[in-house]
mmCIF file of C-alpha atoms in Angstrom:
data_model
loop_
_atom_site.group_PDB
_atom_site.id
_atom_site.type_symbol
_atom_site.label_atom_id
_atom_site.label_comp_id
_atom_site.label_asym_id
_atom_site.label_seq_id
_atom_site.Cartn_x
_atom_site.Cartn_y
_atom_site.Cartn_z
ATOM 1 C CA UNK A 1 7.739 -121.461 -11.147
ATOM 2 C CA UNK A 2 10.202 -123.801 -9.358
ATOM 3 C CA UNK A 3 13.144 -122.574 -11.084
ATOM 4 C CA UNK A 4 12.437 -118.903 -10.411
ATOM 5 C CA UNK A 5 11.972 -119.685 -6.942
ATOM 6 C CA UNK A 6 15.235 -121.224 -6.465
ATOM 7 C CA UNK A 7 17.059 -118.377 -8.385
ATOM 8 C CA UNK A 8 15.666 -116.250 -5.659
ATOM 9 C CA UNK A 9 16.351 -118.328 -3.304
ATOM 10 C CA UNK A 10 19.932 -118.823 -4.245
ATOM 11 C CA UNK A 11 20.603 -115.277 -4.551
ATOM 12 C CA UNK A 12 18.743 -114.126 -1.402
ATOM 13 C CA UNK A 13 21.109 -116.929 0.568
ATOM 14 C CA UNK A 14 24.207 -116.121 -0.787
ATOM 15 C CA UNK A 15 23.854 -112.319 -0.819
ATOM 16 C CA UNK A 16 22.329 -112.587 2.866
ATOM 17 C CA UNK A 17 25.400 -114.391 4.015
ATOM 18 C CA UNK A 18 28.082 -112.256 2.140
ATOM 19 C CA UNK A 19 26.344 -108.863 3.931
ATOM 20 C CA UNK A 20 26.075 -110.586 7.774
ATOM 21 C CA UNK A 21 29.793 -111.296 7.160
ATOM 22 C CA UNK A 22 30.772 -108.024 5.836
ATOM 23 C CA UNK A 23 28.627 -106.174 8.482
ATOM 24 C CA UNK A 24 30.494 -107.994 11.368
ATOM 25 C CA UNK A 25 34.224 -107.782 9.694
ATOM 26 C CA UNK A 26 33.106 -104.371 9.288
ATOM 27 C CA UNK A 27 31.768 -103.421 12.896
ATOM 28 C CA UNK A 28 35.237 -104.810 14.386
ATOM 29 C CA UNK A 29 36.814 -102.638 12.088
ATOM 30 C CA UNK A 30 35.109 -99.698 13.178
ATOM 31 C CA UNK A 31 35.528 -101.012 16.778
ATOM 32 C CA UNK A 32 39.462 -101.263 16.414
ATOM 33 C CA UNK A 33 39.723 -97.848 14.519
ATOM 34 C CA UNK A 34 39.045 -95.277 17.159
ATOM 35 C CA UNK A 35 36.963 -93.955 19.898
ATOM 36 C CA UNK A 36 33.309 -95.064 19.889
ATOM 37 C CA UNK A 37 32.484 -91.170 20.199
ATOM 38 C CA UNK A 38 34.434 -89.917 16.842
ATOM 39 C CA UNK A 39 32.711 -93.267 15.202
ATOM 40 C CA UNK A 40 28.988 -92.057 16.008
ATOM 41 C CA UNK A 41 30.544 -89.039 14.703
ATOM 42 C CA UNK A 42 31.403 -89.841 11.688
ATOM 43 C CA UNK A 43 28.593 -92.044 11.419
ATOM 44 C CA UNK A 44 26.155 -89.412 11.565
ATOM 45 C CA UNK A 45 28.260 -87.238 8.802
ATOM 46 C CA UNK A 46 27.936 -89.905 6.374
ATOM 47 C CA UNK A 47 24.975 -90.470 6.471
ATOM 48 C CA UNK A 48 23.417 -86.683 5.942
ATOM 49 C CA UNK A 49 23.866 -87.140 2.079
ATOM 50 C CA UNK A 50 22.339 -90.677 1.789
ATOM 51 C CA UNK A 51 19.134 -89.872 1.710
ATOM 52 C CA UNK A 52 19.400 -87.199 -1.346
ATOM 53 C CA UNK A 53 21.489 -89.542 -3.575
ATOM 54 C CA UNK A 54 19.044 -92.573 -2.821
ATOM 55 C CA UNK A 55 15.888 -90.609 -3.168
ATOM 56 C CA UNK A 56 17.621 -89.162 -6.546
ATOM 57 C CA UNK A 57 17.768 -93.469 -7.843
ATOM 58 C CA UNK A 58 14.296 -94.055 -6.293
ATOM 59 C CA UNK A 59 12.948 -90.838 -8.509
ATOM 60 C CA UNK A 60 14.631 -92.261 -11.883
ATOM 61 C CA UNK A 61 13.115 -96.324 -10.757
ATOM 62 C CA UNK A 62 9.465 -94.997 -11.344
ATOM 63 C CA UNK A 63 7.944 -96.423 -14.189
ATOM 64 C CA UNK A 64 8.524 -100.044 -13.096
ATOM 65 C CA UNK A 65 9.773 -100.057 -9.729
ATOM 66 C CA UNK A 66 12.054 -102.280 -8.617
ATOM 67 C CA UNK A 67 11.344 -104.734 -5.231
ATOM 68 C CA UNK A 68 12.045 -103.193 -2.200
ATOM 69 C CA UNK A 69 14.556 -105.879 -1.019
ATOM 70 C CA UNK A 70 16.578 -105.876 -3.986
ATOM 71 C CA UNK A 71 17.311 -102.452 -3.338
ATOM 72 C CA UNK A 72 18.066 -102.544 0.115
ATOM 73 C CA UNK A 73 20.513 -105.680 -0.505
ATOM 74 C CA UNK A 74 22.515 -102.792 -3.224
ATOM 75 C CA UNK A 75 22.580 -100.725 -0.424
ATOM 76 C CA UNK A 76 23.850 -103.467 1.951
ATOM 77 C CA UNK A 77 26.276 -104.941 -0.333
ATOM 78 C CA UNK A 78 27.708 -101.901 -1.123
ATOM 79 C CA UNK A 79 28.107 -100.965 3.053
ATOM 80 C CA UNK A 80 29.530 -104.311 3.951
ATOM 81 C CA UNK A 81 29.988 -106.744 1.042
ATOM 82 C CA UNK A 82 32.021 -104.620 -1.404
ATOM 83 C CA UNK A 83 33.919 -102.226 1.551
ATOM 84 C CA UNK A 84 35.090 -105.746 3.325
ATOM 85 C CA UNK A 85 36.043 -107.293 -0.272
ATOM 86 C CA UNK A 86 38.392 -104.562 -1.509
ATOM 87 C CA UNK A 87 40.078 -103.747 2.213
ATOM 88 C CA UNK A 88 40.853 -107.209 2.051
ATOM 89 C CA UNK A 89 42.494 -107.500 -1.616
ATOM 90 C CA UNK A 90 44.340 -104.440 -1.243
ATOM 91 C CA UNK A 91 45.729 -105.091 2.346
ATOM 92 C CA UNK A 92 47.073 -108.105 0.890
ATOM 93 C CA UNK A 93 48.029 -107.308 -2.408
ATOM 94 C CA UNK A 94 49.736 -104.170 -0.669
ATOM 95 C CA UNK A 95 51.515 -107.023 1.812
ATOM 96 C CA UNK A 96 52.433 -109.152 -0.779
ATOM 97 C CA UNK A 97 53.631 -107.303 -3.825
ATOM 98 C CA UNK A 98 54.409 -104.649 -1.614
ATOM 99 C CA UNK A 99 52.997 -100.918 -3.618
ATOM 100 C CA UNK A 100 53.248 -97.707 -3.284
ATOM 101 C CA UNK A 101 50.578 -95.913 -1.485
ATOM 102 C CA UNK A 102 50.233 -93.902 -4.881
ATOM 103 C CA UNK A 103 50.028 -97.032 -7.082
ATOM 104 C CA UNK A 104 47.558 -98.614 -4.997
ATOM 105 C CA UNK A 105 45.171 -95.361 -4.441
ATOM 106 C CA UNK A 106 45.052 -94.554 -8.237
ATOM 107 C CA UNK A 107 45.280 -98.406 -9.672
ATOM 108 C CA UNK A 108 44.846 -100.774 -7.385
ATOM 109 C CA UNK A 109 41.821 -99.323 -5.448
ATOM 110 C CA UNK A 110 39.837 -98.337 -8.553
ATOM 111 C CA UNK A 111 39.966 -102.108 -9.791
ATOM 112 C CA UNK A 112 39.586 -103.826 -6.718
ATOM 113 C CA UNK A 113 36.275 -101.481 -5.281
ATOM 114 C CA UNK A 114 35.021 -101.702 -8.927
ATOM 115 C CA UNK A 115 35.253 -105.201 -8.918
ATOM 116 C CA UNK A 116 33.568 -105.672 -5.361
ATOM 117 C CA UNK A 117 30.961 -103.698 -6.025
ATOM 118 C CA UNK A 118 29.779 -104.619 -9.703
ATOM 119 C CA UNK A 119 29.863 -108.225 -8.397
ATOM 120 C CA UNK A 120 26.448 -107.647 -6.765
ATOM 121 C CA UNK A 121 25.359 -106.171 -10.219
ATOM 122 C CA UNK A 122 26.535 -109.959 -11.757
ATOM 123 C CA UNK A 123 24.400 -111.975 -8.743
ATOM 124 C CA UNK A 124 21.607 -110.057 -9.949
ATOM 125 C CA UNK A 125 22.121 -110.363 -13.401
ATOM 126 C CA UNK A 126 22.832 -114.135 -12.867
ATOM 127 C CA UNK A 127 20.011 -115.456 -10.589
ATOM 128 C CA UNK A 128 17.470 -112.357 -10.637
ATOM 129 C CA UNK A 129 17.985 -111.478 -14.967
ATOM 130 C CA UNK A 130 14.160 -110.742 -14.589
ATOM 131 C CA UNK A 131 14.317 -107.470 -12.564
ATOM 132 C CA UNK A 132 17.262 -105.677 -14.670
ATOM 133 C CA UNK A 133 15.150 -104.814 -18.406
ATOM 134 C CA UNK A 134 17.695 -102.284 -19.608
ATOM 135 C CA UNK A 135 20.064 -99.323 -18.611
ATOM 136 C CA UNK A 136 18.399 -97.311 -16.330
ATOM 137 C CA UNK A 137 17.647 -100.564 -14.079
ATOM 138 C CA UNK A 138 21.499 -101.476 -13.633
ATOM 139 C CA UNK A 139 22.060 -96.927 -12.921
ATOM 140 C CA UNK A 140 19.990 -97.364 -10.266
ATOM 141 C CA UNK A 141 21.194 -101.080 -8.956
ATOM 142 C CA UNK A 142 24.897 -99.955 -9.538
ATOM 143 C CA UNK A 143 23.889 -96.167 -7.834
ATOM 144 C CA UNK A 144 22.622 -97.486 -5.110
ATOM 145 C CA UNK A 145 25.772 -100.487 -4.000
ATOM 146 C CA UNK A 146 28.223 -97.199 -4.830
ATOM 147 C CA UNK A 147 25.769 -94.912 -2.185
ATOM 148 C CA UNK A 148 26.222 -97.869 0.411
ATOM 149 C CA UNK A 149 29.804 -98.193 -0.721
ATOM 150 C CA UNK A 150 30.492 -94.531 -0.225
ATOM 151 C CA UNK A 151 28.796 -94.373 3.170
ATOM 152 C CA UNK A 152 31.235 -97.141 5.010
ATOM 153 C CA UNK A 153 34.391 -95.504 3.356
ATOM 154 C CA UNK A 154 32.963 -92.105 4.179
ATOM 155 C CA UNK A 155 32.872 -93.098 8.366
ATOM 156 C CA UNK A 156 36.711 -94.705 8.248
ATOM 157 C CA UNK A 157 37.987 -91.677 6.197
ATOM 158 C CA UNK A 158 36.273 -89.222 8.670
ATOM 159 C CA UNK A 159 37.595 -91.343 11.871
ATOM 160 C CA UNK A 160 40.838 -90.972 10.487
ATOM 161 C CA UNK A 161 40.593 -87.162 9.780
ATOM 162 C CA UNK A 162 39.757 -86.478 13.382
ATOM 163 C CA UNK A 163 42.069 -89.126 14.873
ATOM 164 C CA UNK A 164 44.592 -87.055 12.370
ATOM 165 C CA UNK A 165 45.831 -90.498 11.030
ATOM 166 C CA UNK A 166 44.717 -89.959 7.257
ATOM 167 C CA UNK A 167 47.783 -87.669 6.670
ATOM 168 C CA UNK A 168 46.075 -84.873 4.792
ATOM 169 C CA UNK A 169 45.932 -82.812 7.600
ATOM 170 C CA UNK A 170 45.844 -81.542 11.570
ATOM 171 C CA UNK A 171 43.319 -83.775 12.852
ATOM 172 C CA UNK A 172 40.164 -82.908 14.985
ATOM 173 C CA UNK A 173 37.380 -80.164 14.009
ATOM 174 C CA UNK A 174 39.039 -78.751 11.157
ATOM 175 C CA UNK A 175 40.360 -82.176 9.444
ATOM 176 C CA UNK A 176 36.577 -83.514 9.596
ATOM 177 C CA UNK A 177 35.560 -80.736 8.128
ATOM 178 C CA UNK A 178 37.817 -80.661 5.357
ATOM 179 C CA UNK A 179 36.810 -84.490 4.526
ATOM 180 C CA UNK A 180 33.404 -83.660 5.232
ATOM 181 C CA UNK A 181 32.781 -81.056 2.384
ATOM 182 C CA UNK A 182 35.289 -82.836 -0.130
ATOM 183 C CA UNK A 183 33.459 -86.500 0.131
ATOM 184 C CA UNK A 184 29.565 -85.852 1.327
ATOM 185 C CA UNK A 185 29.331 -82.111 0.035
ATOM 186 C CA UNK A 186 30.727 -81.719 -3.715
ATOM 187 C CA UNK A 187 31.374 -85.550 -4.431
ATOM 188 C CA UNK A 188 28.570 -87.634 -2.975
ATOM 189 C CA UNK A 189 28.114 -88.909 -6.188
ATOM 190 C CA UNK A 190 31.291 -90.268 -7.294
ATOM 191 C CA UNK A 191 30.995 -93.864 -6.203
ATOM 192 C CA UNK A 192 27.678 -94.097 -7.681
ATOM 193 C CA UNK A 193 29.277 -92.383 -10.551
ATOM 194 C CA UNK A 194 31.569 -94.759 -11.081
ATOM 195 C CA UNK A 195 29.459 -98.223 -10.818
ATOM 196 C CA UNK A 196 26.803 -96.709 -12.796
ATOM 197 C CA UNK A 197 29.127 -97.310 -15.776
ATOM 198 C CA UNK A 198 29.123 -101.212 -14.789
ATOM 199 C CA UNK A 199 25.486 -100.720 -15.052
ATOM 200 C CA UNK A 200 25.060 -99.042 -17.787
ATOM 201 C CA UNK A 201 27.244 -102.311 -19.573
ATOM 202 C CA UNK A 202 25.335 -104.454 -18.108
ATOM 203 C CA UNK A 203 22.450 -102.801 -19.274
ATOM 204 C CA UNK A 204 23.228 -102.900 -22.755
ATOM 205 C CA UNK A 205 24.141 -106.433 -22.664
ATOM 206 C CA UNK A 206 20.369 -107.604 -21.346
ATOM 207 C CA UNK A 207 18.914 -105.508 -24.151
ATOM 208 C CA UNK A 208 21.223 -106.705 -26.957
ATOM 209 C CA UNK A 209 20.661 -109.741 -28.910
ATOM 210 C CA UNK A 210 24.340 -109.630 -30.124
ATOM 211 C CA UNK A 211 26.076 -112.376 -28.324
ATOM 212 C CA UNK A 212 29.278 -110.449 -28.534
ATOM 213 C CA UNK A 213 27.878 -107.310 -27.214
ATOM 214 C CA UNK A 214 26.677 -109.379 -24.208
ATOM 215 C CA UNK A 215 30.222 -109.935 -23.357
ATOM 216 C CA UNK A 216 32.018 -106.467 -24.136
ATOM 217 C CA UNK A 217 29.147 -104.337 -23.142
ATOM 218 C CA UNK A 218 29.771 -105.361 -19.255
ATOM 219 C CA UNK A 219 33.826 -105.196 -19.840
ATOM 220 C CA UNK A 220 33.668 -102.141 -21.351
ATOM 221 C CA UNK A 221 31.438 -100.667 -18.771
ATOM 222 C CA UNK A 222 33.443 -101.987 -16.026
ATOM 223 C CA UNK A 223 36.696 -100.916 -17.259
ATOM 224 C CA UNK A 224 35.121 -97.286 -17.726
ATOM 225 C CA UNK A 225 34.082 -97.543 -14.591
ATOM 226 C CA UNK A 226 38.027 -98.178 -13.561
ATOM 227 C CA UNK A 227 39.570 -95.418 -15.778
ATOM 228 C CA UNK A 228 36.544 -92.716 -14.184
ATOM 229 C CA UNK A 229 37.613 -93.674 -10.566
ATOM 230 C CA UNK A 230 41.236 -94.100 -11.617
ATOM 231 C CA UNK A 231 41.447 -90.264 -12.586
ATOM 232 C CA UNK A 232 39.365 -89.325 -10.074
ATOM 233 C CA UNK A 233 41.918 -91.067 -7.375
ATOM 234 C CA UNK A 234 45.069 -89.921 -9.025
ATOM 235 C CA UNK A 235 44.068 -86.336 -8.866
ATOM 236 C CA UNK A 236 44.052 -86.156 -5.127
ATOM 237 C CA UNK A 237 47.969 -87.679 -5.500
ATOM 238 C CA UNK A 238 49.178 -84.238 -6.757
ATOM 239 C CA UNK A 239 47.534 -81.886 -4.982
ATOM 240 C CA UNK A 240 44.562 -80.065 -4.252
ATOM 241 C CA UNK A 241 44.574 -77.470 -7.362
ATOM 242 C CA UNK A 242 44.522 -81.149 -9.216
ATOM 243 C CA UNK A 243 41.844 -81.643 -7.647
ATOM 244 C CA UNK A 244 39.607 -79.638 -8.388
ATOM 245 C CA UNK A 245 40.708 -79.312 -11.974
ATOM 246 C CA UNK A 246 39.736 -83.296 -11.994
ATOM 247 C CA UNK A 247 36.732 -82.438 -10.442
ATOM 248 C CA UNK A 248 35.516 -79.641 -13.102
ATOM 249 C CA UNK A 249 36.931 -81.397 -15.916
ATOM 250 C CA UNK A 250 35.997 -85.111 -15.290
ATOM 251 C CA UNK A 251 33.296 -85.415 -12.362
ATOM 252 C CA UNK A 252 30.654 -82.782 -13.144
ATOM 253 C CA UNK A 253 30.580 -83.125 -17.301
ATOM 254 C CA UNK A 254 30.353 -87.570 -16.245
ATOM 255 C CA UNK A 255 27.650 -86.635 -13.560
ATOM 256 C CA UNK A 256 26.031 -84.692 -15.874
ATOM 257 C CA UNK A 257 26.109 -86.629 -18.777
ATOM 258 C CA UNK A 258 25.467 -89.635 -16.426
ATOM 259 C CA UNK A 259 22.393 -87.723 -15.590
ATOM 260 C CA UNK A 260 21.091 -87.289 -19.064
ATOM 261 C CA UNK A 261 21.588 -90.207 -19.932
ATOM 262 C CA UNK A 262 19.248 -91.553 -17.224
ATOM 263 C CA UNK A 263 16.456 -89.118 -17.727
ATOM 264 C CA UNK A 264 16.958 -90.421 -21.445
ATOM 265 C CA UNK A 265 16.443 -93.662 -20.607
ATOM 266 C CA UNK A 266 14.033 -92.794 -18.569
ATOM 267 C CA UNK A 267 11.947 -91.174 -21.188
ATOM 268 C CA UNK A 268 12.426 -93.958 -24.015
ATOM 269 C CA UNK A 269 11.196 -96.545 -21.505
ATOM 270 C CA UNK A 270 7.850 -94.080 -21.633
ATOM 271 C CA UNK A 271 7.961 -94.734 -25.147
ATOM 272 C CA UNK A 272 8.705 -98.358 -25.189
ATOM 273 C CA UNK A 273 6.071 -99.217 -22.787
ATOM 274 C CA UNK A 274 3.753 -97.470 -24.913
ATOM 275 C CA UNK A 275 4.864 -100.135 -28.270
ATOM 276 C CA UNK A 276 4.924 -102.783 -25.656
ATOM 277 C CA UNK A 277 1.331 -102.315 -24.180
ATOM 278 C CA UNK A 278 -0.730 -101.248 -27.517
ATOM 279 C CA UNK A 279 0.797 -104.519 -29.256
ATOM 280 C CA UNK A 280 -0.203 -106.723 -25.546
ATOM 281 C CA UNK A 281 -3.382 -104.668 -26.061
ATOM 282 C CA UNK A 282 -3.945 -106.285 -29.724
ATOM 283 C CA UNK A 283 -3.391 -109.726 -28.029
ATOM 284 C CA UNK A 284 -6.323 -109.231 -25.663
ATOM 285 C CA UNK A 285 -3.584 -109.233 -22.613
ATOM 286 C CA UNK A 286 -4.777 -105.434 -21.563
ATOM 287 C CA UNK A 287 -7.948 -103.010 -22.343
ATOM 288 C CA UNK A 288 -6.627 -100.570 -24.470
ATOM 289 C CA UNK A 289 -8.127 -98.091 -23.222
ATOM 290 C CA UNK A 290 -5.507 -98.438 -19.952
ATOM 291 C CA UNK A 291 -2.724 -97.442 -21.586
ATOM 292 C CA UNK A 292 -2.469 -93.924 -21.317
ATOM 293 C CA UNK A 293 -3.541 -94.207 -17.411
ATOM 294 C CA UNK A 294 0.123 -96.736 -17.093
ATOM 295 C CA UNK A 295 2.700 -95.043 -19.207
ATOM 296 C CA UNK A 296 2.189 -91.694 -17.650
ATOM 297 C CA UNK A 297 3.740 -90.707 -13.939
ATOM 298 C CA UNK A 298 0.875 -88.065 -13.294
ATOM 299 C CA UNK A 299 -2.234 -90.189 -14.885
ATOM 300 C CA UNK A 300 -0.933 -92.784 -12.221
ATOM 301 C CA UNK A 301 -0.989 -90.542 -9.629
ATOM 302 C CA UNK A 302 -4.577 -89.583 -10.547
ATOM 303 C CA UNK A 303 -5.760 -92.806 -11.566
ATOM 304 C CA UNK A 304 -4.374 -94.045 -7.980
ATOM 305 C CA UNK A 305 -6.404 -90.657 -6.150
ATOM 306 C CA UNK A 306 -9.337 -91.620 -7.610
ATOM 307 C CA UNK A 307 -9.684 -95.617 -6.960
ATOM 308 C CA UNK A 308 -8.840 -94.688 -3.225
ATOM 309 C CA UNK A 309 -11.794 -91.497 -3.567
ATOM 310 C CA UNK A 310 -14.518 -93.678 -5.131
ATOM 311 C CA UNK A 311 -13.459 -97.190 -3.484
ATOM 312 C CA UNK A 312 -11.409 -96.376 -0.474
ATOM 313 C CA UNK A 313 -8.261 -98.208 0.339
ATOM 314 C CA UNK A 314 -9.539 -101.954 -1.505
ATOM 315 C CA UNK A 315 -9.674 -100.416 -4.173
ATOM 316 C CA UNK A 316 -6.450 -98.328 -4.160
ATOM 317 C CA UNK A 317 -4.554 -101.336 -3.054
ATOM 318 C CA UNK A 318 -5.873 -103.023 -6.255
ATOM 319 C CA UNK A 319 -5.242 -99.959 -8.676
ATOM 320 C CA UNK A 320 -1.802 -100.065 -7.141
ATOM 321 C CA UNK A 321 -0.954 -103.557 -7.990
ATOM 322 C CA UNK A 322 -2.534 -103.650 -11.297
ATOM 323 C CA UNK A 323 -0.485 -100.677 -12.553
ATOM 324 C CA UNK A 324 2.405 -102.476 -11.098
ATOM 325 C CA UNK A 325 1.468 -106.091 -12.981
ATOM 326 C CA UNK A 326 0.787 -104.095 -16.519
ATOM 327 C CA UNK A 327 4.263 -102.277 -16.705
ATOM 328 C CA UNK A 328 5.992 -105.626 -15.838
ATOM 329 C CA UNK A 329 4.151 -107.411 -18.397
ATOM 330 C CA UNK A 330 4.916 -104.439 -20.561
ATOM 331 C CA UNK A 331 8.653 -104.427 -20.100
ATOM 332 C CA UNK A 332 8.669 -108.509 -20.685
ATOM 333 C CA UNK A 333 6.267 -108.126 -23.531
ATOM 334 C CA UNK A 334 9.249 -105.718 -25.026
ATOM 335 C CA UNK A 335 11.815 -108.360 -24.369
ATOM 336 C CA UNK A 336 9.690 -110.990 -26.055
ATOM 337 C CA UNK A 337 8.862 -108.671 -29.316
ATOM 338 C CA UNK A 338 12.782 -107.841 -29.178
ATOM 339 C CA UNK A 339 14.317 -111.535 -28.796
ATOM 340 C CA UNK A 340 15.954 -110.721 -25.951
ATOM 341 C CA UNK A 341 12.840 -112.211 -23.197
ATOM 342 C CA UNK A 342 14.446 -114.564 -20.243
ATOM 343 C CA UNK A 343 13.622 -118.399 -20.371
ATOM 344 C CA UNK A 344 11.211 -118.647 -18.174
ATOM 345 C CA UNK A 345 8.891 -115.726 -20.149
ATOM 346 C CA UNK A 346 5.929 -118.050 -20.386
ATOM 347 C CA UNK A 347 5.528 -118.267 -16.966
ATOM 348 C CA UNK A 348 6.220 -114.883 -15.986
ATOM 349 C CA UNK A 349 3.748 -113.494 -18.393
ATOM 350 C CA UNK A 350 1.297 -116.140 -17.024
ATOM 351 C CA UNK A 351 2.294 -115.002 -13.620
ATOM 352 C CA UNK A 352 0.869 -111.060 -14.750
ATOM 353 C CA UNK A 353 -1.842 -111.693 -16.350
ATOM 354 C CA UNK A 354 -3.093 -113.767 -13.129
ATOM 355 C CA UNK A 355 -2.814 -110.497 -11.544
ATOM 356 C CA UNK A 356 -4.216 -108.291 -13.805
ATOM 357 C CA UNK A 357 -7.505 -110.564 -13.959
ATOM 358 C CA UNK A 358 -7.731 -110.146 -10.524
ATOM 359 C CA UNK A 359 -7.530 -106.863 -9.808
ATOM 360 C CA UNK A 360 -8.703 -104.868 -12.625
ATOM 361 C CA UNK A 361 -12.349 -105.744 -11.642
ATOM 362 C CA UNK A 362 -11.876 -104.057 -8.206
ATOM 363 C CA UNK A 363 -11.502 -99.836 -9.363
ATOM 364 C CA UNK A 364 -12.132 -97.760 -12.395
ATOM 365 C CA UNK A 365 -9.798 -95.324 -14.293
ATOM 366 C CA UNK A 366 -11.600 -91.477 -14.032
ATOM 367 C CA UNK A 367 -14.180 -91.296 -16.660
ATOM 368 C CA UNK A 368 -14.934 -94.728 -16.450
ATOM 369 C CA UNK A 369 -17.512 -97.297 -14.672
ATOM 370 C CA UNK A 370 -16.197 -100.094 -12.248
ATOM 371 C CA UNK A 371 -16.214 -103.413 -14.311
ATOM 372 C CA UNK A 372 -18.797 -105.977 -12.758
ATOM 373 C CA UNK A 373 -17.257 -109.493 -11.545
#
């Protein structure tokens, strides 16, 4: 597949560069900003509620994982890319047009960070259109740049609480701790929040065959993804009882419904795979008899137990990538039966079914006998 092969390679180059760049604008940043003692500090603080918010995304990407490296690059771009991208337009928009601190917090941050980090979600979509199939893929891309997004901004706004330069407070102890439980206690979530609604666009636009809904799906998701952060930004402007009103009001009914929605999505892609996989099935792609061993999180679990029980690791290995070859072909299978497969579905499909031939003669769902070569 030469022209899958230099899609990847295209976007691996390109987002590899941007991130080496970032990380080193980024680490003389952090080197100019303040004592390296307050920066391990901080460091350390932002990173505590990483882990929860990315094992949250990695919980909802379970029926058809996404690759490893993709993921990490969201988190990357996010951490470098996107932080280095909007200090940059807003230092010199702020130079040049000369704003208010207020304008550019509540309008020209929210489009500028928006824009920096659903650009990652538009490489992706651009030279890697295979790995998003629908909504809950570009949540958890989009989650995952804003959790790497959050994290950089989190260590500069915490160096400048203790240095006592963010003007919200007295500095030291007591101003980290103040930023600490605002940004990585009650909102951890909020720049995820906000690019998951460039996601969800995005999202909408792979599944839809309407060529206009292509276009305003990712718009419209972008620019709700300005207005959330926009509100959310302008709150802290008049004061903390605004605040909090913004945050009981805005953040927890979006993160909540953001939530549902996910799970939602989650649940229908149970449903489609199921469609996807019985009609695959009628083709001869699949046994039927598989199907209820692929579509369900526990019988994978189970299914996985057992090949590594009765075959050891071979034959867990192979169990592993079968499952993981089925629910691909499942997911493109959908976008072929919808209209909406990429161009190069032939060879994809091709691609799966090489994989499934070759490992579904190496284990044996429970209940049944392992095929002979």
């Amino acid at each position: 597949m030469p022209g899958v092969r230099r899609d990847s390679v295209a976007f691996t180059v390109v987002v590899t560069v941007a991130v080496v760049l970032g990380a080193l604008l980024m680490l003389l940043i952090l080197a100019l900003s303040g004592a390296p003692g307050i920066l391990l500090l901080a460091t350390a603080l932002a990173a505590l509620p990483v882990g929860p918010v990315v094992a949250v995304y990695l919980w909802l990407d379970r029926y058809e994982p996404e690759p490893k490296h993709l993921l990490a690059y969201a988190l990357l771009w996010g951490a470098f890319v996107a932080t280095i991208a909007a200090l940059v337009v807003q230092g010199v928009g702020g130079f040049v047009v000369g704003l208010a601190d207020t304008v550019s917090l509540a309008v020209v941050a929210p489009l500028t960070e928006e824009a920096s980090k659903g650009l990652f979600l538009l490489l992706l979509l651009w030279w890697r259109r295979a790995e998003l199939d629908g909504v809950l893929d570009g949540i958890v891309y989009a989650g995952l740049v804003g959790v790497g997004f959050a994290f950089t901004e989190n260590i500069l706004y915490l160096a400048a609480a203790y240095n006592g330069t963010d003007g919200t407070g007295p500095g030291g102890v007591t101003g980290v701790t103040t930023i600490f439980v605002i940004r990585c206690v009650f909102s951890p979530f909020a720049h995820p929040l906000f690019t998951a609604f460039t996601g969800v666009g995005l999202g909408l636009a792979v599944m839809s065959r309407n060529p206009a809904m292509r276009i305003l799906a990712p718009v419209g998701g972008y620019a709700c993804a300005v207005l959330a952060h926009a509100l959310w930004n302008g709150s802290t402007v008049f004061g903390f009882g605004s605040f909090v009103l913004a945050y009981l009001v805005l953040m927890v009914p979006a993160f909540v419904g953001m939530t549902c929605l996910a799970v939602w999505a989650r649940t229908k892609e149970r449903h489609m795979l199921t469609l996807a996989l019985d009609d695959a099935a009628a083709r001869g792609l699949i046994p039927a008899t598989d199907i209820g061993w692929l579509v369900d999180l526990r019988a994978r679990r189970i299914a996985r137990r057992h090949a590594r029980t009765e075959g050891g690791d071979q034959a867990a290995k192979a169990m592993r990538d079968y499952q993981q070859a089925a629910i691909e072909l499942g997911f493109l299978h959908h976008r072929l039966l919808r209209g909406t497969a990429p161009k190069d579905w032939q060879a994809r499909g091709q691609e799966f079914l090489v994989r499934i031939q070759a490992t579904r003669p190496g284990f044996a769902f429970p209940g049944q006998v392992v095929p002979q070569r």
